[in-house]
Coordinates of C-alpha atoms in Angstrom, one line a residue:
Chain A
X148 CA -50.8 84.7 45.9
X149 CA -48.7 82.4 47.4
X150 CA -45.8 80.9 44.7
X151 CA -44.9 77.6 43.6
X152 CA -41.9 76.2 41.9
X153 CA -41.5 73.0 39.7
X154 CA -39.0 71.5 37.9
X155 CA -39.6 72.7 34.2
X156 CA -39.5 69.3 32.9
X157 CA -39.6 65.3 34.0
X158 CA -38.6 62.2 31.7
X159 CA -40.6 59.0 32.6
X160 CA -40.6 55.9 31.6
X161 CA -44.0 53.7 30.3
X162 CA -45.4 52.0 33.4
X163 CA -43.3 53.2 35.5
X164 CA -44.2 55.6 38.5
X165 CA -43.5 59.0 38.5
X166 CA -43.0 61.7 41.1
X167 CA -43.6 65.1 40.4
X168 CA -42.2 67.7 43.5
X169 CA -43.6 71.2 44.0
X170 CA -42.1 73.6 46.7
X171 CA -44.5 76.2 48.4
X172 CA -42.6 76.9 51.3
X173 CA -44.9 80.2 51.6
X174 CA -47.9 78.4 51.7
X175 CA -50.7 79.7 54.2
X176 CA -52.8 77.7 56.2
X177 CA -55.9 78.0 54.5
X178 CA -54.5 77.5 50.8
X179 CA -55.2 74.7 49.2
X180 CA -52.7 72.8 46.6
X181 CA -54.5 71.8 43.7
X182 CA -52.7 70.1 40.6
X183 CA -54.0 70.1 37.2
X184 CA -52.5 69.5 34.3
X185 CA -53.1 70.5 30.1
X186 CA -52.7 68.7 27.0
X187 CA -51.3 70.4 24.1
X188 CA -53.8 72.5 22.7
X189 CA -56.7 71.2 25.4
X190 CA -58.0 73.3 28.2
X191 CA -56.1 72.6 32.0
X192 CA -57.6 69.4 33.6
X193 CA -58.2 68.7 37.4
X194 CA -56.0 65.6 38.4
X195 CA -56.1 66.3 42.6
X196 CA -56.0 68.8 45.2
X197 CA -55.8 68.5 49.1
X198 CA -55.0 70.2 52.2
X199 CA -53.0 68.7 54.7
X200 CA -53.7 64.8 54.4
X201 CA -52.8 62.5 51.7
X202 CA -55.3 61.8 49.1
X203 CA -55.7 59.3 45.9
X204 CA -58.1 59.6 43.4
X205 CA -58.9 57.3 40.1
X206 CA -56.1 59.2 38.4
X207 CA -53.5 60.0 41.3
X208 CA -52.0 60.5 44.5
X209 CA -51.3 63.7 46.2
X210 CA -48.3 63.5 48.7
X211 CA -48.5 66.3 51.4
X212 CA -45.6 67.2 53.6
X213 CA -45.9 67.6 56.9
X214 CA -45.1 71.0 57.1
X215 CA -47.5 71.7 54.3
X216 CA -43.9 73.1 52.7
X217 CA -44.0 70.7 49.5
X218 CA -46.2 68.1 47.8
X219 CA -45.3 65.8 45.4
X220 CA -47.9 64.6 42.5
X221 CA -47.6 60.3 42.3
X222 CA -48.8 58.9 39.0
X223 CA -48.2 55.5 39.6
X224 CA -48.3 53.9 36.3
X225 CA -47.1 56.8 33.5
X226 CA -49.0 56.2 30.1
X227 CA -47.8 57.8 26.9
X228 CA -51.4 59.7 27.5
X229 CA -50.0 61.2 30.7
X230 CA -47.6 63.3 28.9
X231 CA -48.6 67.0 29.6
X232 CA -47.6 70.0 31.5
X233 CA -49.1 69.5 35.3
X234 CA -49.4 72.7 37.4
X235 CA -49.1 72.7 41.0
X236 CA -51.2 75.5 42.2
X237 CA -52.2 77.1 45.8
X238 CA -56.2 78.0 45.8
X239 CA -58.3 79.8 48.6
X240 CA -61.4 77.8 49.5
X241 CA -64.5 78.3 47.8
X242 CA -64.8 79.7 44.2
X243 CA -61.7 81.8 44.2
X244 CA -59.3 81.8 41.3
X245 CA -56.5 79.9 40.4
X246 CA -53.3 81.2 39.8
X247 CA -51.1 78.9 37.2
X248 CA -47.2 79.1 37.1
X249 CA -45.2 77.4 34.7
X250 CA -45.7 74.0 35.6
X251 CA -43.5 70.7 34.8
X252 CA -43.7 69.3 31.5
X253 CA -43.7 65.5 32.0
X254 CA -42.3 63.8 29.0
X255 CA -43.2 59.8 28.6
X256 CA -41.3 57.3 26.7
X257 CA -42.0 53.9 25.6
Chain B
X65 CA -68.6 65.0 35.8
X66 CA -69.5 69.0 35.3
X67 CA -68.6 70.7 31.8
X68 CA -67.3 73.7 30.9
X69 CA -68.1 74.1 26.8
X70 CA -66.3 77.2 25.0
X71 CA -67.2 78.2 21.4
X72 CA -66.0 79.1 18.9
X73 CA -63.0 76.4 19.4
X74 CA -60.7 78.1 16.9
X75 CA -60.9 81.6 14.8
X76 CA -59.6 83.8 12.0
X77 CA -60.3 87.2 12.0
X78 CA -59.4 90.4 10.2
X79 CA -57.1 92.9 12.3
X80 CA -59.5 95.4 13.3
X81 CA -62.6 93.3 13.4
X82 CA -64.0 92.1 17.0
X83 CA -64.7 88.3 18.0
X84 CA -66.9 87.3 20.6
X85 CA -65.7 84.2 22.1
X86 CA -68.8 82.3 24.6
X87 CA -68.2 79.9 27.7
X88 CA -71.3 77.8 29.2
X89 CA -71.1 75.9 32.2
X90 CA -73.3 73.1 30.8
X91 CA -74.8 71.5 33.9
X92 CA -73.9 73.7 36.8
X93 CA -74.9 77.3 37.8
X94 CA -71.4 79.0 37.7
X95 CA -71.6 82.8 39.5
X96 CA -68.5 83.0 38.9
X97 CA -66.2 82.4 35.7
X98 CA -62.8 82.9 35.0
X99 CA -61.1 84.3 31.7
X100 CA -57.1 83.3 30.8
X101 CA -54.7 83.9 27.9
X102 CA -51.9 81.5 26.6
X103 CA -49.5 82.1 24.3
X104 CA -47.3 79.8 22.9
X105 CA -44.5 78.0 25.6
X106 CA -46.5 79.6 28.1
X107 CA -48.5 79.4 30.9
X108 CA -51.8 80.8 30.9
X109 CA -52.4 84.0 32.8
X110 CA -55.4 85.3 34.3
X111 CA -56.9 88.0 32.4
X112 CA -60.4 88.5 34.3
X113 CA -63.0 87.2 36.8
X114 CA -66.5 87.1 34.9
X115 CA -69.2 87.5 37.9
X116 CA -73.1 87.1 37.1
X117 CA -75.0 89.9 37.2
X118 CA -72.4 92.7 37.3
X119 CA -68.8 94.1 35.8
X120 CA -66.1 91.8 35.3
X121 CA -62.9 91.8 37.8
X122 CA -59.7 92.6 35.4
X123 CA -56.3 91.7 36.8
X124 CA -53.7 94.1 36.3
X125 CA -52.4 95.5 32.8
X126 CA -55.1 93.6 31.1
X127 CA -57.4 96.4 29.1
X128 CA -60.8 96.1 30.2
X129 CA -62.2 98.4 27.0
X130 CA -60.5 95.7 24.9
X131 CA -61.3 92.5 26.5
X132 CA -65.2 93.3 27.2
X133 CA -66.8 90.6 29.6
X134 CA -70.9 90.0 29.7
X135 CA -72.3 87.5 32.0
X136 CA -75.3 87.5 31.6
X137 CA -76.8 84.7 32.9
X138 CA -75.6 82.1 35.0
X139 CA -74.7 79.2 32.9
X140 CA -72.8 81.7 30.0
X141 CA -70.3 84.1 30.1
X142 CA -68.9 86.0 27.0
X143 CA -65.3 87.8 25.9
X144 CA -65.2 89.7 23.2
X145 CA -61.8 91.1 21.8
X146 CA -62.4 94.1 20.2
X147 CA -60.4 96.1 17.4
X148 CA -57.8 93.0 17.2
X149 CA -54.6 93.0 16.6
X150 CA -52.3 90.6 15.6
X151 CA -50.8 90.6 19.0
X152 CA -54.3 89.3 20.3
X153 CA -53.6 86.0 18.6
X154 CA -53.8 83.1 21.5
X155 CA -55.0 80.8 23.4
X156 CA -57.8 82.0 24.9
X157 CA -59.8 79.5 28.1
X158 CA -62.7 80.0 30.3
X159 CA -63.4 78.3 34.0
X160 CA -65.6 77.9 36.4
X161 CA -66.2 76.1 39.9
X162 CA -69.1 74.0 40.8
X163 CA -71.1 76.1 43.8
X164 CA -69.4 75.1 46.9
X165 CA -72.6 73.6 48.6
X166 CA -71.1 73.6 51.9
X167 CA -67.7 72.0 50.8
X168 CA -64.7 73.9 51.1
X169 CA -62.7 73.5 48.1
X170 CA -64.0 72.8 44.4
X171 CA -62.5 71.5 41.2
X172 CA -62.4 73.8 38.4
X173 CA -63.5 72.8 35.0
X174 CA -62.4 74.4 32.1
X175 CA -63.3 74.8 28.6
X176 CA -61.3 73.7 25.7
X177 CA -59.8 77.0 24.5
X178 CA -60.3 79.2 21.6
X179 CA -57.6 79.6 19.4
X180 CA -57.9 83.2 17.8
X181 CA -55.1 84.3 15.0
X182 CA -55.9 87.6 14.2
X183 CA -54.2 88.1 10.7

């Protein structure tokens, strides 16, 4: 599987944006990033995933380089409910698993 | 949105004793399921993919005579941990992805963990 690597943690302000980076410089053309991210003691949670264009959902957007070589997770109002550990993660298409690595752990203060 | 429902959400057991720990895809048909483990300050790792209808995919260095695997049907999938150990206490999550239908990437759902401490 192809690797990621985030920073291990983030500080953010309430209300404020944040940007969260993930390098995947080994990334092949057919993987997709996906980010999800877990609550303490909650199961992961999908936030967004995409392949090569930028997408926004309800919840955030997804920043794709053009080389496909880094993303970068937008939340772009941070709520003290945002504060969890967000996994950027390459997937296959279809049904294929998900392979988590140690994620940022985004910290929000009021 | 699709629901991934695990039960029991936390247990207790007895070292020795084996806990069967279920996962239901509550209004999907999920062929396929996933099983991970999470200990503490971790992140989770992949122990096993569940697949309807015939023997579970373990990953490597995860026992497969320990961590047994029945999916039976395509909305439930079961681990059961057997002879536990204290070193079996985790986190323990199930997922699964929504059929494709033609789309080429799904969102998995997952479950909201069992806790097991195995004293």
């Amino acid at each position: 599987d192809a690797k990621t690597t985030q920073p291990n943690s983030m500080e953010s302000n309430e209300e404020e944006p944040v940007h969260l980076p993930c390098n995947h410089s080994t990334i092949s053309g057919t993987d997709y990033i996906h980010w999800y991210r877990q609550l303490p003691s909650q199961g992961p949670e999908y936030v967004i995933h995409g392949l090569t264009s930028n997408v926004n959902n309800r919840m955030a957007s997804l920043a794709i380089a053009e080389d496909r070589k880094s993303s970068t997770l937008i939340l772009h109002r941070a709520t003290l409910r945002d504060a969890a550990v967000y996994y950027c993660i390459l997937g296959q298409g279809g049904g294929n698993k998900l392979t988590f690595g140690t994620g940022t752990q985004l910290k929000v203060e009021l | 949105g699709a629901v991934v429902s695990q039960h029991p959400s936390w247990v207790i057991c007895k070292s020795g004793t084996s806990v069967k720990i279920e996962c239901r895809s509550l209004d999907f048909q999920a062929t396929t399921m996933f099983w991970y483990r999470q200990f503490p300050k971790q992140s989770l790792m992949l122990m096993a993919t569940s697949n309807e209808g015939s023997k579970a995919t373990y990953e490597q260095g995860v026992e497969k005579d320990k961590f047994l695997i029945n999916h039976a049907s395509l909305t439930l999938s079961t681990l059961t941990v057997t002879s536990a150990h204290p070193e079996d206490s985790s986190f323990y999550i199930c997922s699964a992805r929504e059929p494709t239908g033609g789309r080429l990437n799904t969102e998995a759902f997952f479950g909201q963990g069992t806790r097991l401490t195995v004293v």
